[in-house]
Coordinates of C-alpha atoms in Angstrom, one line a residue:
M1 CA -13.0 -25.0 -46.4
S2 CA -16.5 -23.9 -47.6
V3 CA -17.9 -20.2 -48.1
R4 CA -20.1 -20.7 -45.0
N5 CA -17.2 -21.6 -42.5
R6 CA -14.7 -19.0 -43.9
V7 CA -17.9 -16.2 -43.2
L8 CA -17.8 -17.4 -39.8
I9 CA -14.4 -17.6 -39.1
L10 CA -14.3 -13.9 -40.4
A11 CA -17.2 -13.0 -38.1
A12 CA -15.4 -14.3 -35.2
A13 CA -12.1 -12.2 -36.0
V14 CA -14.2 -9.3 -36.2
A15 CA -16.1 -10.0 -33.1
V16 CA -12.8 -10.7 -31.1
L17 CA -11.0 -7.4 -32.9
A18 CA -14.4 -5.5 -31.7
A19 CA -14.0 -6.7 -28.2
V20 CA -10.0 -6.0 -28.0
G21 CA -11.0 -2.7 -29.4
L22 CA -13.5 -1.9 -26.6
A23 CA -11.6 -3.3 -23.7
A24 CA -8.8 -0.9 -24.8
V25 CA -11.1 1.8 -24.6
L26 CA -12.6 1.3 -21.7
H27 CA -9.4 0.6 -20.0
A28 CA -8.0 4.1 -21.1
S29 CA -11.4 5.6 -19.7
A30 CA -10.7 4.1 -16.2
R31 CA -7.1 5.3 -16.3
A32 CA -8.2 8.7 -17.4
D33 CA -10.8 8.7 -14.7
R34 CA -8.0 7.7 -12.3
R35 CA -5.7 10.6 -13.1
D36 CA -8.0 13.0 -12.2
H37 CA -8.8 11.7 -8.5
P38 CA -6.7 11.9 -5.9
Q39 CA -4.5 8.6 -4.9
A40 CA -4.5 7.2 -1.3
G41 CA -1.1 7.9 0.5
G42 CA -0.2 10.6 -2.5
P43 CA 1.2 14.1 -1.6
R44 CA -1.8 16.5 -0.4
V45 CA -2.3 19.4 -3.3
T46 CA -4.1 22.5 -3.0
E47 CA -4.9 25.4 -5.5
G48 CA -3.3 28.5 -4.7
A49 CA -0.7 31.5 -5.5
V50 CA 2.8 29.9 -6.9
T51 CA 5.4 32.8 -7.8
L52 CA 8.9 32.6 -8.7
T53 CA 10.2 35.1 -6.1
G54 CA 10.9 34.9 -2.7
S55 CA 13.4 32.6 -0.9
G56 CA 13.6 29.0 0.0
R57 CA 11.1 27.9 -2.7
L58 CA 11.0 24.6 -4.8
V59 CA 8.6 25.0 -8.0
F60 CA 8.6 21.8 -9.9
R61 CA 5.7 19.7 -12.1
N62 CA 3.3 18.0 -10.0
M63 CA 3.1 14.4 -11.5
A64 CA 0.4 13.1 -8.7
W65 CA -2.7 11.8 -9.9
G66 CA -5.4 14.1 -8.9
P67 CA -7.1 17.1 -10.8
H68 CA -3.9 19.2 -10.6
R69 CA -1.5 16.6 -12.2
D70 CA 0.9 18.5 -14.6
E71 CA 0.8 21.4 -12.7
L72 CA 3.7 23.8 -11.7
T73 CA 3.6 23.3 -7.7
G74 CA 5.1 25.2 -5.1
V75 CA 6.7 23.7 -1.8
P76 CA 9.4 25.3 0.9
A77 CA 12.8 24.0 -0.4
G78 CA 13.4 22.5 3.1
D79 CA 10.4 20.4 3.0
P80 CA 10.0 19.1 -0.4
A81 CA 7.9 16.4 0.5
G82 CA 5.4 18.5 2.3
P83 CA 1.9 20.1 1.0
R84 CA 1.9 21.5 -2.6
T85 CA 0.3 24.2 -3.8
A86 CA -1.0 24.2 -7.4
S87 CA -0.6 27.1 -9.7
G88 CA -2.9 25.9 -12.4
V89 CA -0.5 26.5 -15.2
K90 CA 0.3 22.8 -16.8
C91 CA 4.1 22.4 -18.3
L92 CA 5.7 19.4 -19.6
R93 CA 9.2 20.7 -18.7
F94 CA 10.0 24.0 -16.7
H95 CA 12.9 25.9 -15.2
A96 CA 13.1 29.1 -13.4
A97 CA 15.6 31.7 -12.0
S98 CA 15.3 35.3 -10.8
G99 CA 11.6 36.1 -11.7
T100 CA 11.7 34.2 -15.2
G101 CA 10.2 31.1 -16.2
V102 CA 10.0 29.1 -19.0
C103 CA 6.9 26.3 -19.6
L104 CA 7.1 24.0 -22.4
Q105 CA 3.5 22.8 -23.1
A106 CA 1.5 20.6 -25.3
V107 CA -1.2 22.4 -27.5
H108 CA -4.0 19.4 -28.3
G109 CA -5.3 19.5 -31.6
P110 CA -8.3 17.6 -33.4
V111 CA -5.3 15.4 -35.2
S112 CA -2.1 16.1 -33.4
D113 CA -0.4 17.9 -30.7
T114 CA 1.9 20.9 -31.3
Y115 CA 4.2 22.3 -28.6
R116 CA 5.0 25.7 -27.4
A117 CA 7.5 27.4 -25.1
L118 CA 6.0 29.9 -22.7
I119 CA 7.9 32.6 -21.1
L120 CA 6.3 33.5 -17.7
D121 CA 6.9 36.3 -15.1
A122 CA 7.4 36.2 -11.9
R123 CA 3.5 35.5 -11.0
L124 CA 3.4 32.9 -13.6
R125 CA 1.9 35.0 -16.0
T126 CA 2.9 34.9 -19.9
V127 CA 4.8 37.3 -21.1
D128 CA 5.6 35.8 -24.8
H129 CA 5.7 32.3 -26.3
Y130 CA 7.3 30.5 -29.1
D131 CA 6.4 27.6 -31.3
V132 CA 8.8 24.2 -30.4
P133 CA 9.2 21.9 -33.4
G134 CA 9.2 18.9 -31.8
I135 CA 8.5 17.1 -28.4
P136 CA 9.8 19.0 -25.3
S137 CA 12.9 17.5 -23.6
R138 CA 15.0 20.1 -21.8
A139 CA 14.4 23.6 -20.5
R140 CA 16.7 26.2 -18.5
V141 CA 16.6 29.9 -17.1
S142 CA 20.0 32.0 -16.9
P143 CA 20.9 33.1 -13.1
T144 CA 19.9 36.7 -13.9
G145 CA 16.7 35.8 -15.7
H146 CA 17.7 37.3 -19.0
L147 CA 18.0 34.3 -20.8
A148 CA 16.2 30.7 -21.6
A149 CA 16.7 27.7 -23.6
W150 CA 14.8 24.5 -24.7
T151 CA 15.6 21.5 -26.5
A152 CA 12.8 19.3 -28.3
F153 CA 12.9 16.4 -30.4
V154 CA 12.4 16.5 -33.9
G155 CA 12.7 12.6 -34.9
G156 CA 13.1 9.6 -32.4
D157 CA 11.9 9.4 -28.9
S158 CA 15.1 8.3 -26.9
Y159 CA 18.5 9.5 -26.5
A160 CA 19.6 5.8 -26.2
G161 CA 18.6 5.1 -29.9
T162 CA 20.9 6.9 -33.0
D163 CA 17.6 7.5 -34.9
F164 CA 16.7 10.9 -33.3
S165 CA 17.6 14.7 -34.1
T166 CA 17.0 18.1 -31.6
R167 CA 16.7 21.3 -31.9
A168 CA 17.9 23.7 -28.9
A169 CA 17.0 27.1 -29.1
V170 CA 18.0 30.6 -26.7
V171 CA 16.0 33.5 -26.2
D172 CA 16.9 36.8 -24.9
V173 CA 13.4 37.3 -23.2
R174 CA 13.9 41.3 -22.5
T175 CA 14.5 41.9 -26.3
G176 CA 12.5 38.6 -27.7
Q177 CA 15.3 38.2 -29.6
L178 CA 15.4 34.0 -30.3
I179 CA 18.2 31.8 -31.8
P180 CA 15.8 29.0 -33.0
S181 CA 18.8 26.5 -33.4
L182 CA 22.0 26.2 -32.2
E183 CA 23.3 24.7 -35.4
T184 CA 23.6 28.0 -36.7
F185 CA 26.8 28.5 -34.6
R186 CA 30.6 28.2 -35.3
I187 CA 32.0 24.9 -34.2
V188 CA 35.3 24.7 -32.8
R189 CA 36.2 21.3 -32.5
D190 CA 39.9 20.4 -30.8
G191 CA 40.8 23.6 -31.8
H192 CA 39.7 23.5 -35.3
P193 CA 36.7 24.8 -37.5
Y194 CA 34.5 21.8 -37.9
R195 CA 30.8 21.2 -39.6
A196 CA 29.1 18.0 -40.3
A197 CA 25.5 17.2 -41.6
D198 CA 24.9 15.5 -38.6
V199 CA 25.3 17.8 -35.7
N200 CA 22.6 17.8 -32.7
F201 CA 22.8 20.2 -29.6
W202 CA 20.6 19.6 -26.4
G203 CA 20.7 20.5 -23.0
V204 CA 21.7 24.1 -22.2
T205 CA 23.0 25.5 -19.3
F206 CA 23.9 29.1 -18.3
A207 CA 26.6 30.9 -16.6
A208 CA 25.8 34.3 -14.8
D209 CA 27.4 36.6 -17.3
D210 CA 24.5 36.5 -19.8
R211 CA 27.0 35.2 -23.0
T212 CA 28.3 32.0 -21.8
F213 CA 26.6 29.0 -22.0
Y214 CA 27.0 24.8 -22.4
A215 CA 25.4 22.6 -23.7
T216 CA 25.8 19.0 -25.5
L217 CA 27.1 18.7 -29.0
A218 CA 26.6 15.5 -30.7
T219 CA 28.2 14.4 -34.1
E220 CA 29.8 11.3 -35.6
G221 CA 28.5 8.9 -32.8
H222 CA 30.1 10.7 -30.0
T223 CA 28.9 14.0 -27.6
Y224 CA 31.0 16.5 -26.2
L225 CA 30.5 19.6 -24.0
V226 CA 30.6 22.6 -25.6
R227 CA 31.3 26.1 -24.1
G228 CA 29.1 28.7 -26.1
D229 CA 29.4 32.2 -26.4
L230 CA 26.5 34.0 -27.9
P231 CA 27.8 37.4 -29.0
T232 CA 30.2 35.4 -31.4
R233 CA 27.8 32.7 -31.8
T234 CA 30.5 30.0 -31.6
V235 CA 30.8 27.4 -29.4
T236 CA 34.0 25.2 -28.8
T237 CA 34.6 21.2 -27.5
V238 CA 36.0 21.1 -23.8
H239 CA 35.3 17.4 -22.9
E240 CA 34.0 14.4 -24.4
N241 CA 31.3 12.0 -23.4
V242 CA 29.0 14.7 -21.7
E243 CA 25.4 14.7 -22.0
C244 CA 22.8 17.3 -20.5
P245 CA 25.3 19.7 -18.5
S246 CA 24.2 21.6 -15.5
L247 CA 26.5 24.4 -14.3
S248 CA 27.2 24.7 -10.5
P249 CA 26.1 27.8 -9.0
D250 CA 29.8 29.1 -8.9
G251 CA 30.6 28.3 -12.6
T252 CA 33.3 25.9 -11.5
R253 CA 31.8 22.6 -12.1
I254 CA 29.6 20.6 -14.3
A255 CA 27.1 17.8 -13.2
Y256 CA 25.9 15.6 -16.2
K257 CA 25.2 12.3 -17.2
K258 CA 27.9 10.1 -19.1
R259 CA 27.7 6.9 -20.9
V260 CA 29.4 4.0 -19.4
E261 CA 30.5 1.2 -21.1
G262 CA 29.0 -2.0 -20.3
L263 CA 25.6 -1.0 -19.0
P264 CA 22.3 -1.8 -21.0
R265 CA 21.8 0.0 -24.4
D266 CA 18.3 1.6 -22.9
A267 CA 19.9 2.6 -19.9
P268 CA 23.6 3.9 -20.2
W269 CA 24.0 6.8 -17.9
R270 CA 26.1 7.4 -14.8
L271 CA 25.9 10.9 -13.1
Y272 CA 29.3 12.9 -13.1
V273 CA 30.5 16.0 -12.0
L274 CA 33.4 17.7 -14.1
D275 CA 36.0 20.4 -12.5
L276 CA 36.2 22.9 -15.2
R277 CA 39.6 23.9 -14.1
T278 CA 41.1 20.5 -13.7
M279 CA 39.1 18.1 -16.0
R280 CA 38.9 16.0 -13.2
E281 CA 35.3 13.4 -13.4
T282 CA 34.1 12.4 -10.0
P283 CA 31.3 9.7 -10.4
L284 CA 28.5 10.6 -7.7
A285 CA 27.1 7.8 -5.4
E286 CA 24.0 7.0 -7.8
P287 CA 24.3 3.9 -9.1
R288 CA 21.1 3.8 -11.3
S289 CA 20.8 5.3 -14.6
V290 CA 19.7 9.2 -14.8
D291 CA 18.2 10.3 -17.7
D292 CA 17.6 14.2 -16.8
Q293 CA 19.3 17.4 -16.7
A294 CA 20.0 17.7 -13.0
V295 CA 20.2 20.7 -11.3
W296 CA 21.9 22.1 -8.4
R297 CA 20.1 22.7 -5.0
D298 CA 23.1 24.6 -3.6
A299 CA 26.7 24.2 -4.2
R300 CA 27.2 20.9 -2.6
T301 CA 23.9 18.7 -3.9
V302 CA 22.6 17.8 -7.3
V303 CA 18.9 16.8 -7.4
Y304 CA 17.5 14.8 -10.8
A305 CA 14.4 12.7 -11.8
L306 CA 13.8 8.7 -11.6
P307 CA 11.0 6.9 -12.6
G308 CA 8.4 6.4 -10.0
D309 CA 4.9 5.1 -9.5
Y310 CA 3.2 8.3 -11.1
G311 CA 6.0 9.1 -13.7
A312 CA 8.6 10.3 -11.8
D313 CA 10.5 11.0 -8.3
L314 CA 13.0 13.6 -7.2
Y315 CA 16.4 12.4 -5.9
E316 CA 19.3 14.2 -4.6
V317 CA 23.0 13.0 -4.3
P318 CA 26.0 15.0 -2.8
A319 CA 28.1 16.4 -5.8
D320 CA 31.6 15.4 -4.2
G321 CA 30.7 11.5 -4.7
T322 CA 30.2 10.7 -1.2
G323 CA 27.2 9.5 0.6
T324 CA 23.7 7.9 -0.7
P325 CA 21.0 8.8 -3.1
H326 CA 17.4 9.6 -1.4
R327 CA 14.0 10.5 -2.6
I328 CA 13.1 14.0 -1.4
S329 CA 9.9 14.0 -3.4
P330 CA 7.2 11.8 -5.0
A331 CA 5.7 12.5 -8.3
A332 CA 7.9 15.2 -9.2
V333 CA 9.8 16.5 -12.2
S334 CA 11.4 19.6 -13.6
P335 CA 12.4 21.2 -10.2
A336 CA 13.7 25.0 -10.1
Y337 CA 15.5 26.3 -6.8
L338 CA 14.4 29.7 -5.7
P339 CA 17.2 30.8 -3.7

């Protein structure tokens, strides 16, 4: 091949790459522009005051395209698909109880993003903030509003794989005392002290006594539901194959996602409820794989997110294994019910 032909081929390759790059930039720009404009048929969202007090409200991260995408929005709990009031506060993950909120945010930098956890008061004003060491995954506030927890990925990007690590933190919002990682807690597995280098925790959920919590512990290829005690900094295994637990309002049951044999590697979970007294597992009537930490709407119903046209939609299903799941709100994630 002559030098001239080589030069022509190289020039053609450069031109193709430039065209592909320009097309990618234009596509990204067009997509970003679409995100800033409300879509026909989407939920109606207007700016207004959103608080974490008052009964019968539902607050969640709005995923609908438009100027209020990613903002915390409020709706009546009895009309979750109705018109939304947008707060102006943007969160990746969110939860609230008793007038306290935790908001996990991205801080956009010139080179890469960092992340932080904001502690919010009842008017969504920031009262404290903490660095988060990776991509936010889960967030919870205790029923009393005195404790908050969050989980972040610090390696990998999917629970479906094995190449990931997590950090689960707990903070007392009254004093600001932070436990940056549950990995410092003493572990009791099957009645014996346990230590391992591969321990990971995620998905904290609190009891109402401000000392007891539940979470997922992963080690040696297994996951466990653990019951934690904050004053003694101890966790004890309770049940195997439990991820992202959510304690019922009366403290007697855990809703969670469970890996089920025979399902695809990238969608291995089904929703279950565990009776903490009898250790009886009840599969819920949701046939799809749910990669979320469910919340309890009340003592009879759990709510969770599944992928949707705008990123995620909220669904609910009875907690006793009966009935059928149905969508309650499109373009929404990270719900918090304010009874």
